[in-house]
CSV table of C-alpha atoms in Angstrom, one decimal:
chain,number,residue,atom,x,y,z
A,1,MET,CA,171.6,139.9,63.8
A,2,SER,CA,173.3,136.5,63.7
A,3,PRO,CA,172.6,134.0,60.8
A,4,ARG,CA,171.5,131.4,63.4
A,5,LEU,CA,168.8,133.7,64.8
A,6,LEU,CA,167.5,134.5,61.3
A,7,ARG,CA,167.3,130.8,60.5
A,8,MET,CA,165.3,130.3,63.7
A,9,LEU,CA,162.9,133.1,62.8
A,10,GLY,CA,162.5,131.6,59.3
A,11,TRP,CA,161.8,128.1,60.5
A,12,GLY,CA,159.4,129.5,63.2
A,13,SER,CA,157.4,131.5,60.8
A,14,ALA,CA,157.2,128.6,58.4
A,15,ALA,CA,156.1,126.2,61.2
A,16,VAL,CA,153.3,128.6,62.4
A,17,LEU,CA,152.1,129.2,58.8
A,18,GLY,CA,152.2,125.4,58.2
A,19,LEU,CA,150.2,124.6,61.3
A,20,LEU,CA,147.7,127.3,60.5
A,21,THR,CA,147.2,125.9,57.0
A,22,VAL,CA,146.8,122.3,58.4
A,23,THR,CA,144.3,123.4,61.0
A,24,VAL,CA,142.1,125.3,58.6
A,25,PHE,CA,142.3,122.4,56.1
A,26,VAL,CA,141.3,120.0,58.9
A,27,LEU,CA,138.4,122.2,60.0
A,28,VAL,CA,137.1,122.6,56.4
A,29,LEU,CA,137.3,118.9,55.5
A,30,ILE,CA,135.9,117.5,58.8
A,31,PRO,CA,132.4,116.1,57.9
A,32,ALA,CA,130.1,118.2,60.2
A,33,LYS,CA,127.0,116.4,61.5
A,34,ASP,CA,123.8,118.5,62.1
A,35,ALA,CA,122.3,117.6,65.4
A,36,VAL,CA,119.0,118.8,66.7
A,37,LEU,CA,119.1,120.0,70.3
A,38,PRO,CA,116.4,118.5,72.5
A,39,THR,CA,113.3,120.6,71.9
A,40,LYS,CA,111.4,122.2,74.7
A,41,ILE,CA,108.6,120.1,76.1
A,42,LYS,CA,105.2,121.8,76.6
A,43,TYR,CA,102.4,120.6,78.9
A,44,GLY,CA,98.7,120.9,78.8
A,45,LEU,CA,95.9,120.0,81.3
A,46,VAL,CA,92.4,118.9,80.4
A,47,PHE,CA,89.6,118.2,82.9
A,48,ASP,CA,87.0,115.8,81.7
A,49,ALA,CA,83.9,116.8,83.8
A,50,GLY,CA,81.5,114.0,82.9
A,51,SER,CA,78.1,113.3,84.2
A,52,THR,CA,79.2,110.7,86.7
A,53,HIS,CA,82.8,111.7,87.5
A,54,THR,CA,85.7,114.0,86.7
A,55,SER,CA,89.2,113.2,85.6
A,56,LEU,CA,92.3,115.3,85.0
A,57,TYR,CA,94.6,114.3,82.1
A,58,ILE,CA,98.1,115.6,81.8
A,59,TYR,CA,99.5,115.9,78.3
A,60,ARG,CA,102.8,116.9,76.8
A,61,TRP,CA,104.2,117.6,73.3
A,62,PRO,CA,107.4,118.9,71.7
A,63,ALA,CA,107.3,122.6,71.1
A,64,HIS,CA,108.0,121.9,67.4
A,65,LYS,CA,104.8,120.8,65.8
A,66,GLU,CA,104.1,118.4,62.9
A,67,ASN,CA,102.1,120.1,60.1
A,68,GLY,CA,100.5,122.5,62.6
A,69,THR,CA,99.5,119.9,65.1
A,70,GLY,CA,101.4,118.8,68.2
A,71,ILE,CA,102.5,115.2,68.7
A,72,VAL,CA,100.7,114.9,72.1
A,73,SER,CA,101.2,112.1,74.6
A,74,GLN,CA,99.5,111.4,77.9
A,75,VAL,CA,101.7,111.7,81.0
A,76,GLU,CA,99.2,110.7,83.6
A,77,GLY,CA,95.5,110.6,84.4
A,78,CYS,CA,94.1,111.6,87.8
A,79,SER,CA,90.6,110.6,88.9
A,80,VAL,CA,88.8,113.2,91.0
A,81,ALA,CA,87.1,111.8,94.1
A,82,GLY,CA,83.3,112.1,94.3
A,83,PRO,CA,80.6,112.5,91.6
A,84,GLY,CA,80.5,114.7,88.5
A,85,ILE,CA,80.5,118.5,89.0
A,86,SER,CA,76.8,118.6,88.0
A,87,SER,CA,76.0,116.8,91.2
A,88,TYR,CA,77.2,119.9,93.2
A,89,ALA,CA,74.2,122.0,92.1
A,90,ASP,CA,73.4,122.8,95.7
A,91,ASN,CA,77.1,123.0,96.8
A,92,PRO,CA,79.0,124.8,94.0
A,93,ALA,CA,82.1,125.4,96.2
A,94,GLY,CA,82.4,121.6,96.7
A,95,ALA,CA,82.8,121.2,92.9
A,96,GLY,CA,85.8,123.5,93.0
A,97,ALA,CA,87.4,121.9,96.0
A,98,SER,CA,87.1,118.4,94.5
A,99,LEU,CA,89.5,119.3,91.8
A,100,LYS,CA,92.4,120.5,94.0
A,101,PRO,CA,94.0,117.1,94.8
A,102,CYS,CA,94.5,116.3,91.2
A,103,LEU,CA,95.8,119.8,90.5
A,104,ASP,CA,98.3,119.3,93.3
A,105,ARG,CA,99.4,116.1,91.6
A,106,ALA,CA,99.8,117.9,88.3
A,107,MET,CA,102.0,120.6,89.9
A,108,LYS,CA,104.4,117.9,91.1
A,109,ILE,CA,104.8,116.6,87.5
A,110,ILE,CA,105.1,119.8,85.5
A,111,PRO,CA,108.4,121.6,86.0
A,112,ALA,CA,107.8,124.8,88.1
A,113,GLU,CA,109.3,127.1,85.4
A,114,GLN,CA,106.8,125.8,82.8
A,115,GLN,CA,103.6,125.8,85.0
A,116,ARG,CA,102.6,129.4,84.2
A,117,GLU,CA,102.6,128.6,80.4
A,118,THR,CA,100.7,125.4,80.7
A,119,PRO,CA,97.3,125.7,79.0
A,120,THR,CA,94.6,124.3,81.2
A,121,TYR,CA,91.0,123.6,80.2
A,122,LEU,CA,87.9,122.2,81.8
A,123,GLY,CA,85.3,120.6,79.5
A,124,ALA,CA,82.0,119.5,80.8
A,125,THR,CA,79.7,117.2,78.9
A,126,ALA,CA,76.2,116.0,79.0
A,127,GLY,CA,75.7,116.2,82.8
A,128,MET,CA,76.3,119.9,82.8
A,129,ARG,CA,74.2,120.3,79.6
A,130,LEU,CA,71.3,118.8,81.5
A,131,LEU,CA,71.9,121.0,84.5
A,132,ARG,CA,72.0,124.1,82.3
A,133,GLU,CA,68.7,123.2,80.8
A,134,GLU,CA,67.2,122.6,84.3
A,135,ASN,CA,68.8,125.5,86.1
A,136,SER,CA,71.2,127.7,84.2
A,137,THR,CA,72.0,129.8,87.4
A,138,LYS,CA,73.3,126.8,89.3
A,139,ALA,CA,75.3,125.7,86.3
A,140,GLU,CA,77.0,129.1,86.1
A,141,GLN,CA,77.7,129.0,89.9
A,142,ILE,CA,79.5,125.7,89.5
A,143,PHE,CA,81.6,127.0,86.6
A,144,ALA,CA,82.5,130.1,88.7
A,145,GLU,CA,83.7,127.9,91.6
A,146,VAL,CA,85.7,125.5,89.5
A,147,SER,CA,87.3,128.4,87.6
A,148,LYS,CA,88.1,130.0,90.9
A,149,ALA,CA,89.7,126.8,92.2
A,150,ILE,CA,91.8,126.3,89.1
A,151,GLY,CA,92.7,130.0,89.0
A,152,GLU,CA,94.5,129.6,92.4
A,153,TYR,CA,97.2,127.5,90.6
A,154,PRO,CA,100.1,128.9,88.5
A,155,VAL,CA,98.7,127.7,85.2
A,156,ASP,CA,97.5,129.3,82.0
A,157,PHE,CA,93.8,128.7,82.7
A,158,ARG,CA,91.8,129.2,79.5
A,159,GLY,CA,88.3,128.6,80.8
A,160,ALA,CA,85.7,126.1,81.7
A,161,GLN,CA,82.9,125.4,79.2
A,162,ILE,CA,80.3,122.9,78.2
A,163,LEU,CA,81.3,120.9,75.1
A,164,THR,CA,78.6,120.5,72.5
A,165,GLY,CA,77.6,117.0,71.6
A,166,SER,CA,79.3,117.4,68.2
A,167,GLU,CA,82.6,118.4,69.9
A,168,GLU,CA,82.5,115.5,72.3
A,169,GLY,CA,82.0,113.0,69.5
A,170,SER,CA,84.5,114.6,67.2
A,171,PHE,CA,87.3,114.8,69.8
A,172,GLY,CA,86.7,111.1,70.6
A,173,TRP,CA,87.1,110.3,67.0
A,174,ILE,CA,90.4,112.2,66.9
A,175,THR,CA,91.6,110.3,69.9
A,176,VAL,CA,90.9,106.9,68.4
A,177,ASN,CA,92.5,107.7,65.1
A,178,TYR,CA,95.6,109.4,66.6
A,179,LEU,CA,96.2,106.4,68.9
A,180,LEU,CA,95.8,104.0,66.0
A,181,GLN,CA,98.1,106.1,63.8
A,182,THR,CA,95.7,106.7,61.0
A,183,LEU,CA,96.2,110.4,61.2
A,184,VAL,CA,100.0,110.5,61.6
A,185,LYS,CA,102.8,107.9,62.1
A,186,PHE,CA,106.5,107.8,62.5
A,187,SER,CA,107.9,106.5,59.2
A,188,PHE,CA,111.1,104.5,58.3
A,189,ALA,CA,112.5,107.8,57.2
A,190,GLU,CA,112.4,108.8,60.9
A,191,LYS,CA,109.9,111.6,60.5
A,192,TRP,CA,106.2,112.0,61.2
A,193,GLU,CA,104.1,111.5,58.1
A,194,HIS,CA,100.4,111.2,57.1
A,195,PRO,CA,99.9,107.5,56.3
A,196,GLN,CA,98.8,106.9,52.7
A,197,ASP,CA,95.9,104.7,51.8
A,198,THR,CA,94.8,104.2,55.4
A,199,GLU,CA,91.2,104.2,56.3
A,200,VAL,CA,90.3,106.2,59.4
A,201,LEU,CA,88.1,104.6,62.1
A,202,GLY,CA,84.7,105.5,63.4
A,203,ALA,CA,84.1,106.3,67.1
A,204,LEU,CA,81.3,105.1,69.4
A,205,ASP,CA,81.0,106.8,72.8
A,206,LEU,CA,78.5,106.0,75.5
A,207,GLY,CA,78.6,108.3,78.6
A,208,GLY,CA,76.3,108.6,81.5
A,209,ALA,CA,74.0,111.2,79.9
A,210,SER,CA,74.6,111.0,76.2
A,211,THR,CA,75.9,108.8,73.4
A,212,GLN,CA,77.9,109.9,70.3
A,213,ILE,CA,78.6,108.3,66.9
A,214,THR,CA,81.3,109.8,64.6
A,215,PHE,CA,82.7,108.4,61.4
A,216,GLN,CA,83.8,109.3,57.8
A,217,PRO,CA,80.9,108.3,55.6
A,218,GLY,CA,81.3,107.1,52.0
A,219,VAL,CA,78.7,109.6,50.8
A,220,PRO,CA,78.3,113.4,51.3
A,221,VAL,CA,76.6,114.4,54.6
A,222,GLU,CA,73.2,115.7,53.7
A,223,ASP,CA,72.4,117.4,57.0
A,224,ARG,CA,74.8,120.2,57.8
A,225,ASN,CA,73.9,119.9,61.5
A,226,THR,CA,75.7,116.6,61.6
A,227,SER,CA,78.6,117.6,59.4
A,228,VAL,CA,82.0,118.3,61.0
A,229,PHE,CA,85.3,119.4,59.3
A,230,PHE,CA,88.8,119.1,60.8
A,231,ARG,CA,92.3,119.8,59.6
A,232,LEU,CA,94.9,117.8,61.4
A,233,TYR,CA,98.6,117.1,60.4
A,234,GLY,CA,98.0,119.0,57.1
A,235,THR,CA,95.1,116.8,56.1
A,236,ASP,CA,91.3,117.7,55.9
A,237,TYR,CA,88.7,115.4,57.2
A,238,SER,CA,84.9,115.6,56.6
A,239,LEU,CA,82.9,113.6,59.2
A,240,TYR,CA,79.4,112.7,60.3
A,241,SER,CA,78.9,113.2,64.0
A,242,HIS,CA,75.8,113.3,66.3
A,243,SER,CA,75.2,113.2,70.0
A,244,TYR,CA,72.0,112.0,71.6
A,245,LEU,CA,71.3,113.7,74.9
A,246,CYS,CA,69.4,111.6,77.5
A,247,TYR,CA,70.6,108.4,75.8
A,248,GLY,CA,73.6,107.9,78.1
A,249,GLN,CA,73.5,104.8,80.1
A,250,LYS,CA,72.7,106.3,83.5
A,251,GLN,CA,69.9,108.4,82.1
A,252,VAL,CA,68.5,105.4,80.1
A,253,LEU,CA,68.4,103.3,83.2
A,254,LYS,CA,66.4,106.0,85.0
A,255,ARG,CA,64.1,106.6,82.0
A,256,LEU,CA,63.3,102.9,81.9
A,257,VAL,CA,62.2,102.8,85.5
A,258,ALA,CA,60.2,106.0,85.0
A,259,ALA,CA,58.5,104.5,81.9
A,260,LEU,CA,57.6,101.3,83.8
A,261,HIS,CA,56.2,103.5,86.6
A,262,GLN,CA,54.1,105.6,84.2
A,263,ALA,CA,52.6,102.5,82.6
A,264,ASN,CA,50.3,102.1,85.6
A,265,LEU,CA,51.3,104.8,88.1
A,266,SER,CA,51.4,102.1,90.8
A,267,ALA,CA,53.6,102.2,93.9
A,268,GLU,CA,54.8,98.7,92.9
A,269,ILE,CA,56.9,98.5,89.7
A,270,SER,CA,57.7,95.2,88.0
A,271,HIS,CA,61.0,95.5,86.2
A,272,PRO,CA,61.7,92.8,83.6
A,273,CYS,CA,65.4,93.7,83.2
A,274,TYR,CA,66.2,93.4,87.0
A,275,PRO,CA,66.9,89.8,88.2
A,276,GLN,CA,64.0,87.9,89.6
A,277,GLY,CA,64.0,88.2,93.3
A,278,TYR,CA,65.7,91.7,93.4
A,279,GLN,CA,63.8,94.4,95.2
A,280,GLU,CA,64.6,98.1,96.1
A,281,ASN,CA,62.7,101.2,97.2
A,282,LEU,CA,63.0,104.8,96.0
A,283,THR,CA,61.0,107.9,96.1
A,284,VAL,CA,59.2,109.6,93.2
A,285,ALA,CA,61.5,112.6,93.7
A,286,GLU,CA,64.6,110.4,93.4
A,287,LEU,CA,63.3,108.8,90.2
A,288,TYR,CA,62.3,112.1,88.5
A,289,ASP,CA,65.3,114.2,89.4
A,290,SER,CA,66.6,114.7,85.9
A,291,PRO,CA,65.4,116.7,82.9
A,292,CYS,CA,65.4,113.5,80.9
A,293,VAL,CA,62.4,112.2,82.9
A,294,GLN,CA,59.2,114.2,83.6
A,295,ALA,CA,57.2,113.3,86.6
A,296,PRO,CA,53.4,113.1,86.3
A,297,SER,CA,51.9,116.1,88.0
A,298,SER,CA,49.4,114.0,90.0
A,299,VAL,CA,52.1,112.0,91.8
A,300,ASN,CA,53.3,112.9,95.3
A,301,PRO,CA,57.1,113.4,95.1
A,302,ASP,CA,57.4,111.9,98.6
A,303,LEU,CA,55.7,108.6,97.6
A,304,VAL,CA,57.9,105.6,98.1
A,305,LEU,CA,58.0,103.2,95.1
A,306,SER,CA,58.9,99.5,95.3
A,307,VAL,CA,60.8,98.1,92.3
A,308,MET,CA,60.8,94.4,91.9
A,309,GLY,CA,62.8,92.4,89.3
A,310,THR,CA,61.0,89.8,87.2
A,311,GLY,CA,63.9,88.6,85.0
A,312,ASP,CA,62.1,88.4,81.7
A,313,PRO,CA,64.5,88.9,78.7
A,314,ALA,CA,61.8,89.2,76.1
A,315,ALA,CA,59.9,91.8,78.1
A,316,CYS,CA,63.2,93.6,78.9
A,317,ALA,CA,64.1,93.9,75.2
A,318,THR,CA,60.6,95.3,74.4
A,319,ALA,CA,60.8,97.8,77.3
A,320,VAL,CA,64.2,99.1,76.2
A,321,GLN,CA,63.1,99.4,72.5
A,322,ARG,CA,60.2,101.6,73.6
A,323,LEU,CA,62.6,104.3,74.6
A,324,PHE,CA,63.5,104.8,71.0
A,325,ASN,CA,61.6,105.9,67.9
A,326,PHE,CA,63.1,103.8,65.0
A,327,SER,CA,60.9,105.3,62.3
A,328,CYS,CA,62.9,107.3,59.8
A,329,GLY,CA,60.3,108.4,57.3
A,330,ALA,CA,61.0,109.0,53.6
A,331,GLN,CA,63.2,112.1,53.8
A,332,TRP,CA,66.5,110.4,54.5
A,333,PRO,CA,68.2,107.5,56.2
A,334,CYS,CA,68.4,107.9,60.0
A,335,GLY,CA,69.7,106.4,63.2
A,336,PHE,CA,66.7,106.9,65.5
A,337,ASN,CA,64.3,109.6,66.6
A,338,GLY,CA,64.3,110.9,63.0
A,339,VAL,CA,68.0,112.1,63.2
A,340,TYR,CA,69.8,111.8,59.8
A,341,GLN,CA,72.6,109.2,59.7
A,342,PRO,CA,74.3,107.8,56.6
A,343,PRO,CA,75.0,104.0,56.6
A,344,VAL,CA,77.8,103.0,59.0
A,345,ARG,CA,81.0,102.4,57.1
A,346,GLY,CA,84.4,100.9,58.0
A,347,GLN,CA,85.9,99.9,61.4
A,348,PHE,CA,84.6,101.4,64.7
A,349,PHE,CA,86.1,101.6,68.1
A,350,ALA,CA,83.5,101.6,70.9
A,351,PHE,CA,84.6,102.9,74.3
A,352,SER,CA,83.4,104.2,77.7
A,353,GLY,CA,80.0,102.7,78.5
A,354,PHE,CA,80.0,100.5,75.4
A,355,TYR,CA,83.1,98.8,76.6
A,356,HIS,CA,82.2,98.6,80.3
A,357,SER,CA,78.7,97.2,79.9
A,358,LEU,CA,79.9,94.3,77.7
A,359,HIS,CA,83.2,93.8,79.4
A,360,PHE,CA,81.3,93.0,82.6
A,361,LEU,CA,79.9,90.0,80.9
A,362,ASN,CA,83.3,89.2,79.2
A,363,LEU,CA,81.9,90.0,75.7
A,364,THR,CA,84.5,92.4,74.4
A,365,GLY,CA,86.8,89.9,72.7
A,366,GLY,CA,85.6,90.0,69.2
A,367,LEU,CA,82.8,87.5,69.7
A,368,SER,CA,80.1,86.7,67.3
A,369,LEU,CA,76.8,88.6,67.6
A,370,SER,CA,74.9,85.3,68.1
A,371,PHE,CA,77.1,84.5,71.1
A,372,VAL,CA,76.7,88.0,72.5
A,373,ASN,CA,72.9,87.7,72.1
A,374,THR,CA,72.7,84.3,73.8
A,375,THR,CA,74.9,85.4,76.7
A,376,ILE,CA,72.8,88.5,77.4
A,377,TRP,CA,69.6,86.5,77.2
A,378,LYS,CA,70.9,84.1,79.8
A,379,ILE,CA,71.9,86.9,82.2
A,380,CYS,CA,68.5,88.5,81.8
A,381,ASN,CA,66.9,85.2,82.6
A,382,SER,CA,68.9,84.7,85.8
A,383,SER,CA,67.6,85.1,89.3
A,384,TRP,CA,69.1,87.6,91.8
A,385,GLU,CA,70.7,84.7,93.7
A,386,GLN,CA,72.3,83.4,90.5
A,387,VAL,CA,73.6,86.8,89.5
A,388,GLN,CA,75.2,87.2,92.9
A,389,GLU,CA,77.0,83.9,92.5
A,390,LEU,CA,78.1,84.8,89.0
A,391,PHE,CA,79.6,88.1,90.0
A,392,PRO,CA,80.8,87.8,93.6
A,393,MET,CA,83.2,90.7,93.4
A,394,ALA,CA,80.8,93.2,91.7
A,395,SER,CA,78.8,95.9,93.5
A,396,ARG,CA,75.0,95.6,94.1
A,397,THR,CA,74.4,98.2,91.4
A,398,GLN,CA,76.6,96.4,88.8
A,399,ARG,CA,74.8,93.1,89.4
A,400,ARG,CA,71.3,94.8,89.2
A,401,ASP,CA,72.1,96.6,86.0
A,402,ALA,CA,74.0,93.8,84.2
A,403,CYS,CA,71.0,92.8,82.1
A,404,THR,CA,69.7,96.3,81.5
A,405,ALA,CA,73.0,97.9,80.5
A,406,SER,CA,74.0,95.1,78.1
A,407,SER,CA,70.5,94.9,76.6
A,408,TYR,CA,70.5,98.7,76.0
A,409,THR,CA,74.0,98.6,74.5
A,410,LEU,CA,72.9,95.9,72.0
A,411,THR,CA,69.7,97.8,71.1
A,412,LEU,CA,71.5,101.1,70.6
A,413,LEU,CA,74.1,99.5,68.3
A,414,LEU,CA,71.8,97.3,66.3
A,415,GLN,CA,68.5,99.1,66.0
A,416,GLY,CA,69.7,102.6,66.9
A,417,TYR,CA,73.0,103.0,64.9
A,418,LYS,CA,72.0,100.3,62.4
A,419,PHE,CA,74.8,97.8,62.7
A,420,ASN,CA,73.9,94.2,61.7
A,421,TYR,CA,75.3,90.7,61.5
A,422,THR,CA,77.6,91.8,58.6
A,423,THR,CA,79.0,94.9,60.2
A,424,TRP,CA,79.0,93.7,63.9
A,425,PRO,CA,82.6,92.3,63.5
A,426,ASN,CA,83.7,95.8,62.6
A,427,ILE,CA,83.1,97.0,66.1
A,428,HIS,CA,86.1,96.8,68.5
A,429,PHE,CA,85.3,97.4,72.2
A,430,VAL,CA,88.2,99.0,74.0
A,431,ARG,CA,89.1,100.9,77.1
A,432,GLN,CA,92.6,101.8,76.2
A,433,VAL,CA,94.9,102.0,73.2
A,434,ALA,CA,98.7,102.0,73.8
A,435,ASN,CA,98.1,102.4,77.5
A,436,VAL,CA,96.1,105.6,77.0
A,437,ASP,CA,92.5,105.9,78.1
A,438,VAL,CA,90.2,106.4,75.1
A,439,GLY,CA,87.9,109.4,75.4
A,440,TRP,CA,87.5,113.0,74.1
A,441,THR,CA,90.2,114.7,76.1
A,442,LEU,CA,93.2,113.7,74.1
A,443,GLY,CA,91.4,114.6,70.9
A,444,CYS,CA,90.6,118.0,72.4
A,445,MET,CA,94.2,118.5,73.3
A,446,LEU,CA,95.4,117.6,69.8
A,447,ASN,CA,92.9,120.0,68.3
A,448,LEU,CA,93.9,122.8,70.7
A,449,THR,CA,97.5,122.5,69.8
A,450,ASN,CA,96.6,124.0,66.4
A,451,ILE,CA,96.3,127.3,68.2
A,452,ILE,CA,99.4,126.9,70.5
A,453,PRO,CA,102.4,128.7,68.9
A,454,SER,CA,105.1,126.3,67.7
A,455,GLU,CA,108.8,126.8,68.2
A,456,PRO,CA,111.4,125.9,65.5
A,457,LEU,CA,114.0,123.2,66.0
A,458,THR,CA,117.4,124.5,66.9
A,459,ALA,CA,120.2,123.0,64.8
A,460,VAL,CA,123.9,123.0,65.8
A,461,THR,CA,127.0,121.7,64.0
A,462,GLU,CA,128.4,118.8,66.0
A,463,LEU,CA,131.9,117.4,65.6
A,464,PRO,CA,133.2,114.1,66.9
A,465,ARG,CA,134.9,114.4,70.3
A,466,SER,CA,138.3,113.2,69.0
A,467,ILE,CA,138.4,115.9,66.3
A,468,TRP,CA,137.7,118.6,68.9
A,469,ILE,CA,140.6,117.3,71.0
A,470,ALA,CA,143.0,117.2,68.1
A,471,THR,CA,142.0,120.7,67.0
A,472,THR,CA,142.5,122.0,70.6
A,473,VAL,CA,146.0,120.5,70.8
A,474,LEU,CA,146.9,122.1,67.4
A,475,LEU,CA,145.7,125.5,68.5
A,476,ALA,CA,147.7,125.2,71.7
A,477,ILE,CA,150.8,124.4,69.7
A,478,MET,CA,150.1,127.3,67.4
A,479,LEU,CA,149.9,129.7,70.4
A,480,ILE,CA,153.2,128.4,71.8
A,481,LEU,CA,155.0,128.8,68.5
A,482,THR,CA,153.5,132.2,68.0
A,483,PHE,CA,154.8,133.3,71.4
A,484,CYS,CA,158.2,132.0,70.5
A,485,LEU,CA,158.2,133.8,67.2
A,486,LEU,CA,157.2,137.1,68.8
A,487,THR,CA,159.9,136.6,71.5
A,488,ALA,CA,162.5,136.1,68.8
A,489,MET,CA,161.3,139.1,66.8
A,490,CYS,CA,161.6,141.3,69.9
A,491,TYR,CA,165.0,139.9,70.5
A,492,GLN,CA,166.0,140.8,66.9
A,493,ARG,CA,164.7,144.4,67.3
A,494,ASN,CA,166.6,144.8,70.6
A,495,SER,CA,169.8,143.4,69.1
A,496,SER,CA,169.5,145.8,66.1
A,497,GLY,CA,169.1,148.7,68.5
A,498,TYR,CA,172.3,147.7,70.4
A,499,GLU,CA,174.2,147.3,67.1
A,500,GLN,CA,173.2,150.9,66.1
A,501,LEU,CA,174.4,152.2,69.4
């Protein structure tokens, strides 16, 4: 073999070995950056089947959970047309059919490949609790039909059930505190953490058939029937929570008319909370169509009653107060009707009916209790003509109930839940927080994520694009030089063979 060829082989081998060494050195010393691949997003559906209407809420959260609880956000809310499902007692199939437009909407939002693993729940509240008391068979038929309707969609339907009052109140409490970031917040260290030295907030909920109060008391809860425990984001919470059935706004308005009727059993009812000059007719059967009101046995259900407003604020306040029993006795402190309640403590968020009844009178902006009292008194002292002028865009029912609803709200908060002039500023009336409707459904979804399996984050080693390009070029050069080296070696062997011949 010629000396020139040997020198070529030597230099080629050295070049290849040198490039290999440089490449390995570069790959070892390049500062790798750990990057987390986008996590899979999971979805969940929750139907809020309330006493007056039903809504579907679409939630989502990353598959990786924080301390056992998903970081859940609301994607969209869909209002179901028509009344609450309890109103379909004589037409159960109608209850199921009413849900389908919102389910169709959800299927357009959730990716098709994830729909079958989307947990779906229907929670019914006080309206269905009342129907179950009145006629359990009809309640079961409604649940069968709504379950059938939801089961026709490609979702992971996990059942329809009636929430207990404690669950409804507690889930509302979770919603409020989650949205206000008292349970978990994103820190400057770019991770979700439990906030230190942060007081949680109480929750006040007023629906159509029940009302709930939930808060973290400063003393041990003495009645275990009102004691609730939660573990969220790695932290334990001990709460007081109670729900009063038949003290929702719709049922209270009905109970008040029934109480006025029973006072003299006359076909003409003077209503001090209705504006003076207002008049309407209704039958006894319509008035006593709820388990919250019991009709006198001697009254003909077809009898037509005439209800006339008298616009008397003092008499209105007295009539509303008669719906409560404020006596607590010596056993323990109470809210009303003898139900144990420790003293209210901390800040409270009041939503649903609490917000709507006072917002109608523009009284939700952190106003003083004296101003709120004065405004409600003026409304209750107004004539039907004046009320119509004050609220030209409102419905007839809203105008009629403006005095009654606000008077009841004030009585419930002050004499029922024992707020006063000192603690009144601690109540914040809200409909939404961070563009999310405040209610029990988000809290329910957060709680349910504790039983939804989590998936670990997937980490990869990510290199800057320029480094990848340089490395690729080096490898290409190595391959070319290796090819040249092998070609030269083959040439050497062939030349040696010729020389031997």
